[in-house]
Amino acid sequence: TLTADHIVVWGLLEIGTEQQPFGMTTGAIARVLLRGSVFDTETYVYIEEEELHNKVIAVAGRVETYGRPTVDTWLRLASSANSGASSACVLNASGPVDWPVGSEIAFAPTEFDDPAGDVERRTLSANASWDNVSSCWLLRWDSGLSHTHYSGEFDVGNGKKVALRAFVARLDRSVVFGSDGTDGSNYYGAHLEIFDVPGTNPFRIGKVKMSYTRFHELGK
């Protein structure tokens, strides 16, 4: 883990390669955390007289990050996962679900009252396994859900049905950009700034290429 107030790169910021994604063979995780509050003005970054604040990764040039590939990044619930549930089934027509024990997952909200607050994260307590009775892939996690996440079909007439099924996303990645401390009114998420720099030799053009990379608690 690399923790910093800010990071400024003139050129290339690279983690892993397209041919050799980071952590592909070792299982390692590259985690970059940005820290600071709005009052830490001594760590503010200025590029071409433009204030980028702190808690920023500023890159004049290219950013390329390649995390360990995940075949299924999200799936749909086969049936509703009710409040208190510690297991549920997901659908996957493409084949086996390779979500091992320890994977971090998130349930999308389906209720109207507080959708942002209804997003829930859990950690799988067992490998995903096939459920012969329900013909779906069974997920089991570490603690019961606090909210219900709906999955079902509605009859809309004329013999037609509409499926409304909550998403279950796999969050864990081998390349992670995150914020170290976002609690309180004086704290905010980290951010990335990738930009061109005209008039330089060589001319720097901002480009981004990322795959299987996670952004955790970023944004102001």
Coordinates of N, CA, C and O in Angstrom, one line a residue, residues 19-204:
Q19 N -0.2 -7.5 -20.9 CA 0.3 -8.9 -21.0 C 0.4 -9.6 -19.7 O 0.3 -10.8 -19.5
Q20 N 0.7 -8.8 -18.6 CA 0.9 -9.3 -17.3 C 0.2 -8.4 -16.3 O 0.8 -7.6 -15.7
P21 N -1.1 -8.6 -16.1 CA -1.9 -7.8 -15.1 C -1.3 -8.0 -13.7 O -0.8 -9.1 -13.4
F22 N -1.4 -6.9 -13.0 CA -0.8 -6.9 -11.6 C -1.5 -8.0 -10.7 O -2.8 -8.0 -10.7
G23 N -0.7 -8.8 -10.0 CA -1.3 -9.8 -9.1 C -1.8 -11.0 -9.8 O -2.4 -11.9 -9.2
M24 N -1.5 -11.2 -11.1 CA -2.1 -12.3 -11.9 C -1.5 -13.6 -11.3 O -2.3 -14.6 -11.2
T25 N -0.3 -13.7 -11.0 CA 0.3 -14.9 -10.6 C 0.6 -14.9 -9.1 O 0.7 -16.0 -8.5
T26 N 0.7 -13.7 -8.5 CA 1.1 -13.7 -7.0 C -0.1 -13.5 -6.1 O 0.0 -13.7 -4.9
G27 N -1.2 -12.9 -6.7 CA -2.4 -12.6 -5.8 C -2.2 -11.3 -5.1 O -3.0 -11.0 -4.2
A28 N -1.1 -10.6 -5.4 CA -0.9 -9.3 -4.6 C -1.9 -8.2 -5.0 O -2.5 -8.3 -6.1
I29 N -2.0 -7.2 -4.2 CA -2.8 -6.1 -4.4 C -2.0 -4.8 -4.4 O -1.3 -4.5 -3.5
A30 N -2.2 -4.0 -5.4 CA -1.6 -2.6 -5.5 C -2.6 -1.7 -5.0 O -3.6 -1.4 -5.7
R31 N -2.4 -1.1 -3.8 CA -3.4 -0.1 -3.3 C -2.7 1.2 -3.1 O -1.7 1.4 -2.4
V32 N -3.3 2.3 -3.7 CA -2.9 3.6 -3.6 C -3.9 4.4 -2.8 O -5.0 4.6 -3.3
L33 N -3.5 5.0 -1.7 CA -4.4 5.8 -0.8 C -4.0 7.2 -0.8 O -2.8 7.5 -0.6
L34 N -4.9 8.1 -0.9 CA -4.7 9.6 -0.8 C -5.3 10.1 0.5 O -6.4 9.7 0.8
R35 N -4.6 10.9 1.3 CA -5.0 11.4 2.6 C -5.1 12.9 2.6 O -4.5 13.6 1.7
G36 N -5.8 13.5 3.6 CA -5.8 14.9 3.8 C -7.2 15.5 3.9 O -8.2 14.8 3.6
S37 N -7.2 16.7 4.4 CA -8.5 17.5 4.6 C -8.4 18.8 3.8 O -7.3 19.2 3.3
V38 N -9.5 19.5 3.7 CA -9.5 20.7 3.0 C -8.6 21.8 3.6 O -8.2 22.8 3.0
F39 N -8.3 21.7 4.9 CA -7.5 22.6 5.6 C -6.0 22.4 5.4 O -5.2 23.2 5.8
D40 N -5.6 21.3 4.8 CA -4.2 21.0 4.6 C -3.7 21.7 3.4 O -3.2 21.0 2.4
T41 N -3.7 23.0 3.4 CA -3.3 23.8 2.2 C -1.9 23.6 1.8 O -1.5 23.9 0.6
E42 N -1.0 23.3 2.7 CA 0.4 23.1 2.4 C 0.7 21.9 1.5 O 1.7 21.8 0.8
T43 N -0.3 21.0 1.3 CA -0.2 19.9 0.4 C -0.9 20.1 -0.9 O -1.1 19.1 -1.6
Y44 N -1.5 21.3 -1.1 CA -2.2 21.5 -2.4 C -1.2 21.4 -3.5 O -0.1 21.7 -3.4
V45 N -1.8 21.0 -4.7 CA -1.0 20.9 -5.9 C -1.4 22.0 -6.9 O -2.6 22.2 -7.1
Y46 N -0.4 22.6 -7.5 CA -0.7 23.6 -8.5 C 0.0 23.3 -9.8 O 1.3 23.0 -9.8
I47 N -0.7 23.2 -10.9 CA -0.2 22.9 -12.2 C -0.6 24.0 -13.2 O -1.8 24.2 -13.4
E48 N 0.4 24.6 -13.8 CA 0.2 25.7 -14.7 C -0.8 26.8 -14.1 O -1.7 27.2 -14.7
E49 N -0.5 27.1 -12.8 CA -1.2 28.1 -12.1 C -2.7 27.7 -11.7 O -3.5 28.5 -11.3
E50 N -3.0 26.4 -12.0 CA -4.3 25.9 -11.7 C -4.2 25.1 -10.4 O -3.4 24.2 -10.2
E51 N -5.2 25.4 -9.5 CA -5.2 24.7 -8.2 C -6.0 23.4 -8.3 O -7.1 23.4 -8.7
L52 N -5.3 22.3 -8.0 CA -5.9 21.0 -8.0 C -6.2 20.5 -6.6 O -6.7 19.3 -6.5
H53 N -6.1 21.3 -5.6 CA -6.3 20.9 -4.2 C -5.3 19.8 -3.8 O -4.3 19.6 -4.5
N54 N -5.5 19.1 -2.7 CA -4.7 18.0 -2.3 C -5.5 16.7 -2.5 O -6.5 16.7 -3.2
K55 N -4.9 15.6 -2.0 CA -5.6 14.3 -2.2 C -5.8 14.0 -3.6 O -6.9 13.6 -4.0
V56 N -4.8 14.3 -4.5 CA -5.0 14.2 -5.9 C -3.8 13.4 -6.5 O -2.7 13.5 -6.0
I57 N -4.2 12.7 -7.6 CA -3.1 12.1 -8.4 C -3.2 12.9 -9.7 O -4.2 12.8 -10.5
A58 N -2.2 13.7 -10.0 CA -2.1 14.5 -11.2 C -1.1 14.0 -12.1 O 0.0 13.8 -11.8
V59 N -1.6 13.7 -13.3 CA -0.7 13.0 -14.3 C -0.8 13.8 -15.6 O -1.8 14.0 -16.3
A60 N 0.4 14.4 -16.0 CA 0.6 15.0 -17.3 C 1.1 14.0 -18.2 O 2.3 13.8 -18.4
G61 N 0.2 13.3 -18.8 CA 0.6 12.2 -19.7 C -0.4 11.0 -19.7 O -1.6 11.2 -19.8
R62 N 0.1 9.8 -19.5 CA -0.7 8.6 -19.6 C -0.8 7.9 -18.3 O 0.1 7.8 -17.5
V63 N -2.0 7.3 -18.1 CA -2.3 6.4 -17.0 C -2.7 5.0 -17.5 O -3.7 5.0 -18.3
E64 N -2.0 4.0 -17.2 CA -2.4 2.6 -17.6 C -2.3 1.7 -16.4 O -1.3 1.6 -15.8
T65 N -3.4 1.1 -16.1 CA -3.5 0.1 -15.0 C -4.2 -1.1 -15.4 O -5.2 -1.0 -16.1
Y66 N -3.7 -2.3 -15.1 CA -4.2 -3.6 -15.5 C -4.3 -4.5 -14.3 O -3.3 -4.9 -13.8
G67 N -5.5 -4.7 -13.8 CA -5.7 -5.6 -12.6 C -5.9 -7.0 -13.1 O -6.1 -7.3 -14.3
R68 N -5.9 -7.9 -12.2 CA -6.2 -9.3 -12.4 C -7.6 -9.5 -13.0 O -8.6 -9.0 -12.3
P69 N -7.8 -10.1 -14.1 CA -9.2 -10.2 -14.7 C -10.2 -10.9 -13.9 O -9.8 -11.9 -13.2
T70 N -11.4 -10.5 -13.9 CA -12.5 -11.2 -13.2 C -13.6 -11.5 -14.3 O -14.0 -10.6 -15.0
V71 N -13.9 -12.7 -14.5 CA -14.8 -13.1 -15.6 C -16.1 -12.5 -15.4 O -16.7 -11.9 -16.4
D72 N -16.7 -12.6 -14.3 CA -18.1 -12.1 -14.0 C -18.0 -10.9 -13.0 O -17.8 -11.2 -11.8
T73 N -18.1 -9.7 -13.4 CA -18.0 -8.6 -12.5 C -19.3 -8.3 -11.8 O -19.3 -7.6 -10.7
W74 N -20.4 -8.7 -12.4 CA -21.7 -8.5 -11.7 C -22.7 -9.5 -12.3 O -22.6 -10.0 -13.4
L75 N -23.6 -9.9 -11.4 CA -24.7 -10.9 -11.8 C -26.0 -10.4 -11.2 O -26.0 -9.4 -10.5
R76 N -27.1 -11.1 -11.6 CA -28.4 -10.8 -11.1 C -28.9 -11.8 -10.1 O -28.6 -13.0 -10.3
L77 N -29.6 -11.3 -9.1 CA -30.2 -12.3 -8.1 C -31.3 -13.2 -8.8 O -32.1 -12.7 -9.6
A78 N -31.3 -14.4 -8.5 CA -32.3 -15.4 -9.0 C -33.6 -15.2 -8.3 O -34.7 -15.3 -8.8
S79 N -33.5 -14.9 -7.0 CA -34.7 -14.6 -6.2 C -34.3 -13.6 -5.1 O -33.1 -13.3 -4.9
S80 N -35.3 -13.0 -4.5 CA -35.0 -11.9 -3.6 C -34.1 -12.3 -2.4 O -34.3 -13.4 -1.9
A81 N -33.2 -11.4 -2.0 CA -32.4 -11.6 -0.8 C -33.0 -10.8 0.3 O -32.9 -9.5 0.2
N82 N -33.7 -11.4 1.2 CA -34.4 -10.7 2.2 C -33.5 -10.2 3.3 O -32.4 -10.7 3.6
S83 N -34.1 -9.2 4.1 CA -33.4 -8.7 5.3 C -33.0 -9.9 6.2 O -33.9 -10.7 6.5
G84 N -31.8 -9.9 6.7 CA -31.4 -11.0 7.6 C -30.7 -12.2 6.8 O -30.1 -13.0 7.5
A85 N -30.9 -12.2 5.5 CA -30.4 -13.4 4.8 C -28.8 -13.4 4.8 O -28.2 -12.3 4.7
S86 N -28.2 -14.6 4.8 CA -26.8 -14.7 4.7 C -26.4 -15.6 3.5 O -25.3 -16.0 3.4
S87 N -27.4 -15.8 2.6 CA -27.1 -16.6 1.4 C -28.2 -16.2 0.4 O -29.3 -15.8 0.7
A88 N -27.9 -16.4 -0.9 CA -28.8 -16.1 -2.0 C -28.3 -16.7 -3.3 O -27.1 -17.0 -3.4
C89 N -29.1 -16.9 -4.2 CA -28.7 -17.4 -5.5 C -28.6 -16.3 -6.6 O -29.4 -15.4 -6.6
V90 N -27.7 -16.5 -7.5 CA -27.5 -15.6 -8.6 C -27.6 -16.4 -9.9 O -27.4 -17.6 -10.0
L91 N -28.0 -15.7 -11.0 CA -28.1 -16.3 -12.3 C -26.8 -16.1 -13.1 O -26.3 -15.0 -13.1
N92 N -26.4 -17.1 -13.9 CA -25.3 -16.9 -14.8 C -25.4 -17.9 -15.9 O -25.1 -19.1 -15.8
A93 N -25.8 -17.4 -17.1 CA -26.0 -18.3 -18.2 C -24.7 -18.6 -18.9 O -24.7 -19.6 -19.8
S94 N -23.6 -17.9 -18.6 CA -22.4 -18.1 -19.4 C -21.5 -19.2 -18.8 O -20.5 -19.6 -19.5
G95 N -21.9 -19.7 -17.6 CA -21.1 -20.8 -17.1 C -20.9 -20.7 -15.6 O -21.6 -20.0 -14.9
P96 N -19.9 -21.5 -15.1 CA -19.6 -21.4 -13.6 C -19.3 -20.0 -13.1 O -18.7 -19.2 -13.8
V97 N -19.7 -19.8 -11.9 CA -19.4 -18.5 -11.2 C -18.1 -18.7 -10.4 O -18.1 -19.4 -9.4
D98 N -17.0 -18.0 -10.8 CA -15.7 -18.2 -10.1 C -15.5 -17.0 -9.1 O -14.7 -16.1 -9.3
W99 N -16.4 -17.0 -8.1 CA -16.2 -16.1 -7.0 C -15.8 -16.8 -5.8 O -16.6 -17.5 -5.1
P100 N -14.5 -16.8 -5.4 CA -14.0 -17.6 -4.3 C -14.3 -17.0 -2.9 O -14.7 -15.8 -2.8
V101 N -14.1 -17.8 -1.9 CA -14.2 -17.3 -0.5 C -13.3 -16.1 -0.3 O -12.2 -16.1 -0.9
G102 N -13.8 -15.1 0.4 CA -13.0 -13.9 0.6 C -13.3 -12.8 -0.4 O -12.9 -11.6 -0.2
S103 N -14.1 -13.1 -1.5 CA -14.4 -12.0 -2.4 C -15.4 -11.0 -1.8 O -16.3 -11.4 -1.0
E104 N -15.2 -9.7 -2.1 CA -16.0 -8.7 -1.6 C -17.1 -8.4 -2.6 O -16.9 -8.2 -3.8
I105 N -18.4 -8.4 -2.2 CA -19.5 -8.2 -3.1 C -20.4 -7.1 -2.6 O -20.3 -6.7 -1.4
A106 N -21.2 -6.6 -3.4 CA -22.1 -5.5 -3.1 C -23.5 -5.8 -3.7 O -23.6 -6.2 -4.8
F107 N -24.6 -5.5 -2.9 CA -25.9 -5.6 -3.4 C -26.5 -4.3 -3.8 O -26.5 -3.3 -2.9
A108 N -27.1 -4.2 -5.0 CA -27.7 -2.9 -5.4 C -29.0 -2.7 -4.7 O -29.7 -3.7 -4.4
P109 N -29.4 -1.5 -4.4 CA -30.7 -1.2 -3.8 C -31.9 -1.4 -4.7 O -31.7 -1.2 -5.9
T110 N -33.0 -1.8 -4.2 CA -34.2 -1.9 -5.0 C -35.4 -1.2 -4.3 O -36.5 -1.2 -4.8
E111 N -35.2 -0.5 -3.2 CA -36.3 0.1 -2.5 C -36.2 1.7 -2.7 O -35.2 2.2 -3.1
F112 N -37.3 2.4 -2.4 CA -37.4 3.8 -2.8 C -37.0 4.7 -1.6 O -36.6 5.8 -1.8
D113 N -37.1 4.3 -0.4 CA -36.9 5.2 0.8 C -35.6 5.8 0.9 O -35.4 7.0 1.0
D114 N -34.5 4.9 0.8 CA -33.1 5.4 1.0 C -32.2 4.6 0.1 O -31.5 3.7 0.6
P115 N -32.3 4.7 -1.2 CA -31.6 3.8 -2.1 C -30.1 3.9 -1.9 O -29.4 2.8 -1.9
A116 N -29.5 5.0 -1.6 CA -28.0 5.1 -1.4 C -27.6 4.4 -0.2 O -26.6 3.7 -0.1
G117 N -28.5 4.5 0.9 CA -28.2 3.8 2.1 C -28.4 2.3 2.1 O -28.0 1.6 3.0
D118 N -29.1 1.8 1.1 CA -29.5 0.4 1.0 C -28.4 -0.4 0.3 O -28.5 -1.6 0.2
V119 N -27.4 0.2 -0.3 CA -26.3 -0.5 -0.9 C -25.5 -1.2 0.2 O -25.2 -0.6 1.2
E120 N -25.3 -2.5 0.1 CA -24.7 -3.3 1.2 C -23.5 -4.1 0.6 O -23.6 -4.7 -0.4
R121 N -22.4 -4.0 1.4 CA -21.2 -4.8 1.1 C -21.0 -6.0 2.0 O -21.2 -5.8 3.2
R122 N -20.7 -7.1 1.5 CA -20.4 -8.3 2.3 C -19.2 -9.0 1.7 O -18.8 -8.8 0.6
T123 N -18.7 -10.0 2.5 CA -17.5 -10.8 2.1 C -18.0 -12.3 2.1 O -18.6 -12.8 3.0
L124 N -17.7 -12.9 0.9 CA -18.1 -14.3 0.8 C -17.4 -15.2 1.8 O -16.2 -15.1 2.0
S125 N -18.2 -16.1 2.4 CA -17.7 -17.0 3.4 C -17.4 -18.4 2.9 O -16.9 -19.3 3.6
A126 N -17.7 -18.5 1.6 CA -17.5 -19.8 0.9 C -17.4 -19.6 -0.6 O -17.9 -18.5 -1.1
N127 N -16.8 -20.5 -1.3 CA -16.8 -20.4 -2.8 C -18.2 -20.5 -3.3 O -19.1 -21.2 -2.8
A128 N -18.5 -19.8 -4.4 CA -19.8 -19.9 -5.1 C -20.0 -21.3 -5.5 O -19.0 -22.0 -6.0
S129 N -21.2 -21.9 -5.3 CA -21.4 -23.3 -5.7 C -22.8 -23.5 -6.3 O -23.7 -22.6 -6.1
W130 N -22.9 -24.5 -7.1 CA -24.1 -24.8 -7.9 C -25.2 -25.4 -6.9 O -24.9 -26.3 -6.2
D131 N -26.4 -24.8 -7.0 CA -27.5 -25.3 -6.2 C -28.4 -26.1 -7.2 O -29.1 -25.5 -8.0
N132 N -28.4 -27.4 -7.0 CA -29.2 -28.3 -7.9 C -30.7 -28.1 -7.8 O -31.4 -28.2 -8.7
V133 N -31.1 -27.8 -6.5 CA -32.6 -27.7 -6.3 C -33.1 -26.5 -7.0 O -34.2 -26.5 -7.6
S134 N -32.4 -25.3 -6.9 CA -32.9 -24.1 -7.4 C -32.4 -23.8 -8.8 O -32.8 -22.8 -9.4
S135 N -31.4 -24.6 -9.3 CA -30.7 -24.4 -10.6 C -30.2 -23.0 -10.7 O -30.5 -22.2 -11.6
C136 N -29.3 -22.6 -9.7 CA -28.7 -21.3 -9.7 C -27.4 -21.4 -8.9 O -27.1 -22.5 -8.3
W137 N -26.6 -20.4 -8.9 CA -25.3 -20.4 -8.2 C -25.5 -19.7 -6.8 O -26.0 -18.6 -6.7
L138 N -25.2 -20.5 -5.8 CA -25.4 -20.1 -4.4 C -24.2 -19.3 -3.9 O -23.1 -19.7 -4.0
L139 N -24.5 -18.1 -3.3 CA -23.5 -17.3 -2.6 C -23.8 -17.2 -1.1 O -25.0 -17.1 -0.7
R140 N -22.8 -17.4 -0.3 CA -22.9 -17.3 1.1 C -22.0 -16.2 1.6 O -20.8 -16.2 1.2
W141 N -22.4 -15.4 2.6 CA -21.6 -14.3 3.0 C -21.5 -14.2 4.5 O -22.2 -15.0 5.2
D142 N -20.7 -13.3 5.1 CA -20.3 -13.3 6.5 C -21.4 -12.9 7.5 O -21.4 -13.3 8.6
S143 N -22.3 -12.0 7.1 CA -23.4 -11.5 8.0 C -24.6 -11.2 7.3 O -24.6 -10.9 6.1
G144 N -25.8 -11.3 8.1 CA -27.1 -11.0 7.5 C -27.3 -9.7 6.9 O -26.7 -8.7 7.3
L145 N -28.1 -9.6 5.8 CA -28.4 -8.3 5.2 C -29.3 -7.4 6.1 O -30.1 -7.9 6.8
S146 N -29.1 -6.1 5.9 CA -29.9 -5.2 6.7 C -31.1 -4.7 5.9 O -32.1 -4.2 6.5
H147 N -31.1 -5.0 4.6 CA -32.3 -4.6 3.7 C -32.6 -5.7 2.8 O -31.8 -6.6 2.5
T148 N -33.8 -5.6 2.2 CA -34.2 -6.6 1.2 C -33.8 -6.1 -0.2 O -33.9 -4.9 -0.5
H149 N -33.3 -7.0 -1.0 CA -32.9 -6.7 -2.4 C -33.8 -7.6 -3.3 O -33.6 -8.8 -3.3
Y150 N -34.7 -7.0 -4.0 CA -35.7 -7.7 -4.7 C -35.2 -8.3 -6.0 O -34.4 -7.8 -6.7
S151 N -35.9 -9.5 -6.3 CA -35.7 -10.1 -7.6 C -37.0 -10.9 -7.9 O -37.5 -11.7 -7.1
G152 N -37.6 -10.6 -9.1 CA -38.8 -11.2 -9.5 C -39.3 -10.8 -10.8 O -38.6 -10.0 -11.5
E153 N -40.4 -11.3 -11.2 CA -41.0 -11.0 -12.6 C -42.4 -10.4 -12.4 O -43.2 -10.8 -11.5
F154 N -42.8 -9.4 -13.2 CA -44.1 -8.8 -13.2 C -44.8 -9.1 -14.6 O -44.2 -9.1 -15.6
D155 N -46.1 -9.5 -14.4 CA -46.9 -9.7 -15.6 C -47.4 -8.4 -16.1 O -48.1 -7.7 -15.4
V156 N -47.0 -8.0 -17.4 CA -47.4 -6.7 -17.9 C -48.5 -6.9 -19.0 O -48.9 -6.0 -19.7
G157 N -49.1 -8.1 -19.1 CA -50.2 -8.3 -20.0 C -49.8 -8.9 -21.3 O -48.6 -8.9 -21.7
N158 N -50.7 -9.4 -22.0 CA -50.5 -10.0 -23.4 C -49.4 -11.1 -23.3 O -48.7 -11.3 -24.3
G159 N -49.4 -11.8 -22.2 CA -48.5 -12.9 -22.1 C -47.0 -12.5 -21.9 O -46.1 -13.4 -22.0
K160 N -46.8 -11.3 -21.6 CA -45.4 -10.8 -21.4 C -45.1 -10.5 -19.9 O -46.0 -10.1 -19.2
K161 N -43.8 -10.7 -19.6 CA -43.4 -10.5 -18.2 C -42.1 -9.6 -18.3 O -41.3 -9.7 -19.2
V162 N -41.9 -8.8 -17.3 CA -40.7 -8.0 -17.1 C -40.0 -8.5 -15.9 O -40.6 -8.6 -14.8
A163 N -38.7 -8.8 -16.0 CA -37.9 -9.2 -14.9 C -37.2 -8.0 -14.2 O -36.6 -7.2 -14.9
L164 N -37.4 -7.9 -12.9 CA -36.7 -6.8 -12.1 C -35.8 -7.6 -11.1 O -36.4 -8.1 -10.1
R165 N -34.6 -7.5 -11.3 CA -33.7 -8.3 -10.4 C -32.5 -7.4 -10.0 O -31.8 -6.8 -10.8
A166 N -32.2 -7.4 -8.7 CA -31.1 -6.6 -8.2 C -29.8 -7.2 -8.7 O -29.6 -8.4 -8.8
F167 N -28.8 -6.2 -8.9 CA -27.5 -6.6 -9.2 C -26.7 -7.0 -8.0 O -26.9 -6.5 -6.9
V168 N -25.8 -8.0 -8.2 CA -24.8 -8.3 -7.2 C -23.4 -8.1 -7.9 O -23.2 -8.8 -8.9
A169 N -22.6 -7.2 -7.4 CA -21.4 -6.9 -8.0 C -20.2 -7.5 -7.2 O -20.2 -7.5 -6.0
R170 N -19.2 -7.9 -7.9 CA -17.9 -8.3 -7.2 C -17.0 -7.1 -7.2 O -16.6 -6.5 -8.3
L171 N -16.6 -6.7 -6.0 CA -15.8 -5.4 -5.9 C -14.3 -5.6 -5.8 O -13.6 -4.7 -6.2
D172 N -13.8 -6.7 -5.3 CA -12.4 -6.8 -5.1 C -11.6 -6.8 -6.4 O -12.0 -7.4 -7.4
R173 N -10.5 -6.1 -6.4 CA -9.6 -5.9 -7.5 C -8.2 -6.0 -7.0 O -7.9 -5.7 -5.9
S174 N -7.3 -6.2 -7.9 CA -5.9 -6.3 -7.6 C -5.2 -4.9 -7.7 O -4.0 -4.7 -7.4
V175 N -5.9 -3.9 -8.3 CA -5.4 -2.5 -8.4 C -6.5 -1.7 -7.8 O -7.7 -1.7 -8.3
V176 N -6.2 -0.9 -6.7 CA -7.2 -0.1 -6.0 C -6.7 1.3 -5.8 O -5.6 1.5 -5.3
F177 N -7.5 2.3 -6.2 CA -7.2 3.7 -5.8 C -8.3 4.1 -4.8 O -9.5 3.9 -5.0
G178 N -7.9 4.6 -3.6 CA -8.8 4.9 -2.6 C -8.5 6.1 -1.8 O -7.5 6.8 -2.0
S179 N -9.3 6.4 -0.8 CA -9.2 7.6 0.1 C -8.9 7.1 1.5 O -9.5 6.2 2.0
D180 N -7.9 7.7 2.1 CA -7.6 7.4 3.5 C -8.2 8.5 4.4 O -7.7 9.5 4.6
G181 N -9.5 8.2 4.9 CA -10.2 9.2 5.7 C -11.1 10.0 4.9 O -10.7 10.9 4.2
T182 N -12.4 9.7 5.0 CA -13.5 10.6 4.4 C -14.5 11.0 5.4 O -15.6 11.5 5.0
D183 N -14.3 10.7 6.7 CA -15.3 11.1 7.7 C -15.2 12.5 8.1 O -14.1 13.1 8.1
G184 N -16.4 13.1 8.4 CA -16.4 14.5 8.8 C -16.5 15.5 7.7 O -16.2 15.2 6.5
S185 N -17.0 16.7 8.0 CA -17.3 17.7 7.0 C -16.0 18.3 6.3 O -16.1 18.9 5.2
N186 N -14.8 18.1 6.9 CA -13.6 18.7 6.4 C -12.8 17.7 5.5 O -11.7 18.0 5.1
Y187 N -13.4 16.5 5.3 CA -12.7 15.5 4.5 C -13.5 15.2 3.2 O -14.7 15.4 3.2
Y188 N -12.8 14.8 2.2 CA -13.5 14.5 0.9 C -12.7 13.4 0.3 O -11.6 13.1 0.7
G189 N -13.2 12.8 -0.8 CA -12.6 11.7 -1.5 C -11.4 12.2 -2.3 O -11.3 13.3 -2.7
A190 N -10.5 11.3 -2.6 CA -9.4 11.5 -3.5 C -9.9 11.7 -4.9 O -11.0 11.3 -5.3
H191 N -9.1 12.2 -5.8 CA -9.5 12.4 -7.2 C -8.3 12.3 -8.1 O -7.1 12.5 -7.7
L192 N -8.5 12.0 -9.4 CA -7.5 11.9 -10.4 C -7.6 13.0 -11.4 O -8.8 13.3 -11.8
E193 N -6.5 13.6 -11.8 CA -6.5 14.6 -12.9 C -5.5 14.1 -14.0 O -4.3 14.1 -13.7
I194 N -6.0 13.8 -15.2 CA -5.1 13.5 -16.3 C -5.3 14.5 -17.4 O -6.5 14.8 -17.8
F195 N -4.2 15.1 -17.8 CA -4.4 16.3 -18.7 C -3.3 16.4 -19.7 O -2.2 15.8 -19.6
D196 N -3.5 17.2 -20.8 CA -2.5 17.6 -21.7 C -1.6 18.7 -21.2 O -2.1 19.5 -20.3
V197 N -0.4 18.8 -21.6 CA 0.4 19.9 -21.3 C 1.0 20.5 -22.7 O 2.0 19.9 -23.2
P198 N 0.4 21.5 -23.2 CA 0.8 22.0 -24.5 C 2.2 22.8 -24.3 O 2.5 23.2 -23.2
G199 N 2.9 22.9 -25.4 CA 4.1 23.7 -25.3 C 5.3 23.0 -24.8 O 6.4 23.6 -24.5
T200 N 5.2 21.7 -24.5 CA 6.3 20.9 -23.9 C 6.9 20.1 -25.0 O 6.3 19.8 -26.1
N201 N 8.2 19.7 -24.8 CA 8.8 18.8 -25.8 C 9.4 17.6 -25.1 O 10.3 17.7 -24.3
P202 N 8.8 16.4 -25.2 CA 7.7 16.1 -26.2 C 6.4 16.6 -25.7 O 6.2 16.8 -24.5
F203 N 5.4 16.8 -26.6 CA 4.1 17.2 -26.3 C 3.4 16.1 -25.5 O 3.4 15.0 -25.9
R204 N 2.9 16.5 -24.3 CA 2.2 15.5 -23.5 C 0.7 15.5 -23.7 O 0.1 16.5 -23.5

